[in-house]
mmCIF file of C-alpha atoms in Angstrom:
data_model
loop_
_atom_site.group_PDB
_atom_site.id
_atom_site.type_symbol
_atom_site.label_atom_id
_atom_site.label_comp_id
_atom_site.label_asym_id
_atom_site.label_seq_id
_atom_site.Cartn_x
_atom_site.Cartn_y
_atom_site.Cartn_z
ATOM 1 C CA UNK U 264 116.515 211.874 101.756
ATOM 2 C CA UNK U 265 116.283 208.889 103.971
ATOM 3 C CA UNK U 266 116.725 205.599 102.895
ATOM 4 C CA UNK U 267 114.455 202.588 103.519
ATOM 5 C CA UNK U 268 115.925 199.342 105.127
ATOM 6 C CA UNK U 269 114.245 197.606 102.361
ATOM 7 C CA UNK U 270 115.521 199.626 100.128
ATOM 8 C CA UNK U 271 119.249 198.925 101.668
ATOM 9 C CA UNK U 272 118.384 195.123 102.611
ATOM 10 C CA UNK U 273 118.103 194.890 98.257
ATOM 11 C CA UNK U 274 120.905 197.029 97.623
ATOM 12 C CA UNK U 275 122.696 194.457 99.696
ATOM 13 C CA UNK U 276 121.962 191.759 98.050
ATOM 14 C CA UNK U 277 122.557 192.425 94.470
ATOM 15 C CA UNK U 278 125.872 193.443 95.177
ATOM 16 C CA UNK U 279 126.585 190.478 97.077
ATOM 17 C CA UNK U 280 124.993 188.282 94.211
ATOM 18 C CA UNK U 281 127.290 190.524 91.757
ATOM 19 C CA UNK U 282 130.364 190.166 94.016
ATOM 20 C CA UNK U 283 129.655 186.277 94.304
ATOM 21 C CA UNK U 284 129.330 185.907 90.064
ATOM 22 C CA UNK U 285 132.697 187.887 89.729
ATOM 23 C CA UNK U 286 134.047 185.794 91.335
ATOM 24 C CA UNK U 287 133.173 182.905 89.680
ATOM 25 C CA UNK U 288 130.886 181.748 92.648
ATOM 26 C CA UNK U 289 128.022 179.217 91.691
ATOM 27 C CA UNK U 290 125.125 179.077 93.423
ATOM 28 C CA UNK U 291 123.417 175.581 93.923
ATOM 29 C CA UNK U 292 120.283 177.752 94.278
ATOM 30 C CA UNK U 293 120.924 178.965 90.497
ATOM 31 C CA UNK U 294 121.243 175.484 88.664
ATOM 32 C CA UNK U 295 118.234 173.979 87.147
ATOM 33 C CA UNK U 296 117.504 169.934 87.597
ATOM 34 C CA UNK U 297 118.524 168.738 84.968
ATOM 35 C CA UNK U 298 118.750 164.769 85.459
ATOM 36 C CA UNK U 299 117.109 162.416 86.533
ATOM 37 C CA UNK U 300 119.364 160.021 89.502
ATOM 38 C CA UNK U 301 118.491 156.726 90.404
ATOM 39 C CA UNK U 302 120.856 154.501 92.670
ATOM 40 C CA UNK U 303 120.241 150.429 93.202
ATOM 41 C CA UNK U 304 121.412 149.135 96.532
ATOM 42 C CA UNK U 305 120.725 145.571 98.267
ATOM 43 C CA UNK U 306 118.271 145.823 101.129
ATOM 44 C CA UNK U 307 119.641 147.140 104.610
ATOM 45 C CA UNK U 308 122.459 148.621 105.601
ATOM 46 C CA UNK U 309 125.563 148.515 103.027
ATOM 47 C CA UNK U 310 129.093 147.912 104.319
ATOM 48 C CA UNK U 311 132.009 150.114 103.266
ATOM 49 C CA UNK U 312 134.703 148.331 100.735
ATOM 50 C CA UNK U 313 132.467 145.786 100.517
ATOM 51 C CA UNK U 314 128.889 146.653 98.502
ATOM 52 C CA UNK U 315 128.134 148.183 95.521
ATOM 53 C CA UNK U 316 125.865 151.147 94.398
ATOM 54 C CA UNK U 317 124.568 151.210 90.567
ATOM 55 C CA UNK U 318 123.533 154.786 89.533
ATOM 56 C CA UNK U 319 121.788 155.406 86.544
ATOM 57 C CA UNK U 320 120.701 158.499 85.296
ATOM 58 C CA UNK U 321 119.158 160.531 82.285
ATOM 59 C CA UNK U 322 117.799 163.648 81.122
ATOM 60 C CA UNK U 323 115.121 165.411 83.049
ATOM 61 C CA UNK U 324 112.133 164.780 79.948
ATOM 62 C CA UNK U 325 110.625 168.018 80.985
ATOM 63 C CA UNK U 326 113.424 170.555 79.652
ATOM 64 C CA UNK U 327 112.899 171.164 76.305
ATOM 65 C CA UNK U 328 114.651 169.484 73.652
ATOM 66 C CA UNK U 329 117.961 170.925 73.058
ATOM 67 C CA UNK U 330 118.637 172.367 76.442
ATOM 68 C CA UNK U 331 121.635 169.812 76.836
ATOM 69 C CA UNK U 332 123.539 170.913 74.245
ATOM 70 C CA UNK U 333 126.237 172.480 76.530
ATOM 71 C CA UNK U 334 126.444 169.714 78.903
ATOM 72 C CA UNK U 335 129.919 168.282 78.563
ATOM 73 C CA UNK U 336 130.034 165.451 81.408
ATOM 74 C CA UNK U 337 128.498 164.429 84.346
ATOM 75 C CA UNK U 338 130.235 164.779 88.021
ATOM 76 C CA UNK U 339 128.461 161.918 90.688
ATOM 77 C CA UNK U 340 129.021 162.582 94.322
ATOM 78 C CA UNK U 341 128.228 160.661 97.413
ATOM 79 C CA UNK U 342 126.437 163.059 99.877
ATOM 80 C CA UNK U 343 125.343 163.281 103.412
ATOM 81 C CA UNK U 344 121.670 163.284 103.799
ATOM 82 C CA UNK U 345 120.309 166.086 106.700
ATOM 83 C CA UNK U 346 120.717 163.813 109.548
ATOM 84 C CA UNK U 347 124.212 163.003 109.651
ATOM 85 C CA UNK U 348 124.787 166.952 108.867
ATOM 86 C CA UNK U 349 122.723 167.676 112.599
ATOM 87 C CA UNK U 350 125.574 169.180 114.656
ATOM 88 C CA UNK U 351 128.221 168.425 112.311
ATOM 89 C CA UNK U 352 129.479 171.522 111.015
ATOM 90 C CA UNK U 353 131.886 170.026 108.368
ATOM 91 C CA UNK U 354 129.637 168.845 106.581
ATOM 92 C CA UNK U 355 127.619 171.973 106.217
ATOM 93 C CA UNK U 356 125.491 172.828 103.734
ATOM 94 C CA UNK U 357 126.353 176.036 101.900
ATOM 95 C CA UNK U 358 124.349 177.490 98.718
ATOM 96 C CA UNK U 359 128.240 178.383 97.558
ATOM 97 C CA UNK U 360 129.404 175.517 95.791
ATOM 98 C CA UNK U 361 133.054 175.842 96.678
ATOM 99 C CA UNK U 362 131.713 176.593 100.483
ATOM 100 C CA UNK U 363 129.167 173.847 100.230
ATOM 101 C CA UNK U 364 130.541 170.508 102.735
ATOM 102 C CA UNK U 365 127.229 168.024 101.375
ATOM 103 C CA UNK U 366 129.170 166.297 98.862
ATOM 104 C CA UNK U 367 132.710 165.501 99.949
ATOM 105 C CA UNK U 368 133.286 162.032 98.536
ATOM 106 C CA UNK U 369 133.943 162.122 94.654
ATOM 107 C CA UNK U 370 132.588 159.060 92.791
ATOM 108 C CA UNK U 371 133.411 159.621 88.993
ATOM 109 C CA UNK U 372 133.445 161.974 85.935
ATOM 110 C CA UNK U 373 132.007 160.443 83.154
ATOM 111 C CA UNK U 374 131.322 161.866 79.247
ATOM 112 C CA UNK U 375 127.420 163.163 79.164
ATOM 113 C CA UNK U 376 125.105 161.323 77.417
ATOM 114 C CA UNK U 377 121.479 161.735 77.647
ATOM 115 C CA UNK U 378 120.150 158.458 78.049
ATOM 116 C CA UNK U 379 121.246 154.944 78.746
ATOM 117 C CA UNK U 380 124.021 155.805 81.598
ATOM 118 C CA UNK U 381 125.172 153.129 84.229
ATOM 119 C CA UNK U 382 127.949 153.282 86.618
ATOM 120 C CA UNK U 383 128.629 150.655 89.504
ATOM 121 C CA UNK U 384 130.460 151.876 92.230
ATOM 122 C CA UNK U 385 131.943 149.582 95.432
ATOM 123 C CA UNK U 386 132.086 151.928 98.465
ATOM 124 C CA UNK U 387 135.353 152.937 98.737
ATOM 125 C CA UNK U 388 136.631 151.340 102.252
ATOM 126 C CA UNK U 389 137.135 154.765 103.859
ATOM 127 C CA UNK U 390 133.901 156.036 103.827
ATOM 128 C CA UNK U 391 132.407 157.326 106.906
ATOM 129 C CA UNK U 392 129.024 155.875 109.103
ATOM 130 C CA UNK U 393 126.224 158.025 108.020
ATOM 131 C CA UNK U 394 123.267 158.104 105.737
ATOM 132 C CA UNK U 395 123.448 159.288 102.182
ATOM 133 C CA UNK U 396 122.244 160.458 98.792
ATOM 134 C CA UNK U 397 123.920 160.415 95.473
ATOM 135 C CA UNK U 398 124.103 163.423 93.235
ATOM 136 C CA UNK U 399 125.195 164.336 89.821
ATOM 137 C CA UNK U 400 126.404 167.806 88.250
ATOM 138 C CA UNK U 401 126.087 168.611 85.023
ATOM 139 C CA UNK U 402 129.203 170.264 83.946
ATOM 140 C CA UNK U 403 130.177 172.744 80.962
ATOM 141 C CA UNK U 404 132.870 172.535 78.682
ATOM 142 C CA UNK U 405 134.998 174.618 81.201
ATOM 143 C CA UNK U 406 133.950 172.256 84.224
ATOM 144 C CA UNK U 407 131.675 174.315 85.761
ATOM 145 C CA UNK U 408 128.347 173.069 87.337
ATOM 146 C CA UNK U 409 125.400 174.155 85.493
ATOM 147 C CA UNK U 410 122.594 171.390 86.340
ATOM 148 C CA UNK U 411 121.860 168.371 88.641
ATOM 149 C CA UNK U 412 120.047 165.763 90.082
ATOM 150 C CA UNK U 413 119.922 163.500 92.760
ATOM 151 C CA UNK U 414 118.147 160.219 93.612
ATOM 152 C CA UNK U 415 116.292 162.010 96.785
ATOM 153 C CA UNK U 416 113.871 164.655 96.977
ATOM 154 C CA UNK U 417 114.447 168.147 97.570
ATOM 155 C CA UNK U 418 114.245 168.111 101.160
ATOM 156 C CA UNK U 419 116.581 165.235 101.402
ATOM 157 C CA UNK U 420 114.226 162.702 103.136
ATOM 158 C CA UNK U 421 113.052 159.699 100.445
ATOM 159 C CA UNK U 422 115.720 157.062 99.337
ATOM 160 C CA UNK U 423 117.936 157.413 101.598
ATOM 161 C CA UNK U 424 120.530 154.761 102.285
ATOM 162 C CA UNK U 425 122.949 153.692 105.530
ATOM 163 C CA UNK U 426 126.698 153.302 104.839
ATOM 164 C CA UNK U 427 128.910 151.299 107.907
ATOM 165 C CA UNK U 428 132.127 152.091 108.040
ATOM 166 C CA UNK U 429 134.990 149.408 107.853
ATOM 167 C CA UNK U 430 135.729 148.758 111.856
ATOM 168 C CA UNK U 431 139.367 149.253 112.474
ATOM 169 C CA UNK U 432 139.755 145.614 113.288
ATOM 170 C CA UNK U 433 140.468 143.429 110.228
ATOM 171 C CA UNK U 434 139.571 139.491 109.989
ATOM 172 C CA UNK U 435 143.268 138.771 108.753
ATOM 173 C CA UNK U 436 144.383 140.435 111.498
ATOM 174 C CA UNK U 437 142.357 138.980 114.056
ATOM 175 C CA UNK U 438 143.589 135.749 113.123
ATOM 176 C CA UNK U 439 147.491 136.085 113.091
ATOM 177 C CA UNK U 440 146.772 137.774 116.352
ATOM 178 C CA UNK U 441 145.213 134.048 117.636
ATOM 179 C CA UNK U 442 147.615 132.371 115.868
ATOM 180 C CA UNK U 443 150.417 134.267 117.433
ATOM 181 C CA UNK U 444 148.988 133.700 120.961
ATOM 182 C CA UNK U 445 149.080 129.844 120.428
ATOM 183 C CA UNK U 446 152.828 130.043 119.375
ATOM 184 C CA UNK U 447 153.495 131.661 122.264
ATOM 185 C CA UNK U 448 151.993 129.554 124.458
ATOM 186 C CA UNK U 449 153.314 126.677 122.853
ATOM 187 C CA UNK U 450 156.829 128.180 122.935
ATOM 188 C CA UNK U 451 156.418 128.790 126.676
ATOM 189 C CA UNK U 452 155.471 125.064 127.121
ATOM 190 C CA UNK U 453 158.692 124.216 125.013
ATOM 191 C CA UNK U 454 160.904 126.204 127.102
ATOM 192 C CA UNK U 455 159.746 124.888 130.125
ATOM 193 C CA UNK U 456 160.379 121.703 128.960
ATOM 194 C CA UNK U 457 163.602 122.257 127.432
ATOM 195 C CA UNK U 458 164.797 123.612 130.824
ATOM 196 C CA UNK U 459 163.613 120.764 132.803
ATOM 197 C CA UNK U 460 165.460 117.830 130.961
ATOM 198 C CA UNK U 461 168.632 120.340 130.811
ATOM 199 C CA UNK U 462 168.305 120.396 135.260
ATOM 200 C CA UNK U 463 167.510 116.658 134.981
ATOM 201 C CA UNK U 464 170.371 115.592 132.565
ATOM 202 C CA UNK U 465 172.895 118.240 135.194
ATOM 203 C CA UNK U 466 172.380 115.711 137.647
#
């Protein structure tokens, strides 16, 4: 009896789905959004090691009450947004969470709680130019991701916000560098100097 392609092309994905959940593989497609993610930022472009983020975040108040009575803590990550991900295939997006290259820069882990949650974060001082979104896993007693939420849309476009990345030049260092210049220059002078009252006092 011949077989369908549909009938293979659905045959081929259960068992992939089945391979990927034993295997402990979790789909972001799979988790429900569960919080709500806001992040507070000055105006403009914000300057790595230098400015601040303040996320706050609560319970989505359309789940039904009780549905976050497995959440154990909350995982915050600082993403890239779909235009610093054109061309850039490490940082990938991958439905596989363990695959998935959005979120590689780890903010905190903090105790869930459904309401009242603050957390100010300075950019850490190696964070990469590009723009970004925040997001926050829920995570199960066992650490695995089971909701989220994110202070951008689903298509990654509204609240966005620039990051600039520390230059490799620092101000400190730019000064001892003049500083050293002058002593040089003076020391030159000196020498000089030294070297013409030593020829005058020879004669």
């Amino acid at each position: 009896m011949a077989i369908s392609t549909r009938a293979i092309f659905v045959a081929t994905i259960v068992i992939c789905s089945f391979l990927a959940v034993c295997e402990g593989e979790i789909l972001f497609s799979t988790l429900k959004k569960s919080l709500e993610v806001k992040a507070d930022h000055k105006a403009g472009v914000l300057m790595a090691g230098e400015d601040a983020l303040t996320l706050k975040w609560s319970l989505n108040n359309t789940l039904p009450a009780g549905s976050d009575s497995g959440y154990k803590s909350v995982k915050l990550e600082l993403c890239y947004a779909p235009i610093s991900q054109k061309d850039r295939a490490w940082r990938k997006t991958e439905d596989h969470l363990k695959k998935d290259k959005t979120c590689q820069f780890k903010i905190a882990t903090v105790p869930y709680k459904s309401s009242n949650n603050n957390y100010n974060w300075t950019i850490k001082r190696d964070i990469p130019t590009a723009t970004y979104f925040v997001r926050a896993y829920v995570l199960n007693g066992n650490g695995e991701e089971i909701g989220y939420g994110q202070n951008t849309d689903d298509k990654k476009v509204d609240n966005l916000f620039s990051i600039q990345a520390i230059s490799g030049r620092h101000a400190t260092l730019d000064i001892c560098s003049v500083v050293f210049s002058a002593f040089s220059v003076v020391s030159l002078f000196a020498f000089f100097y030294m070297e013409k009252r030593k020829a005058r006092a020879g004669k």
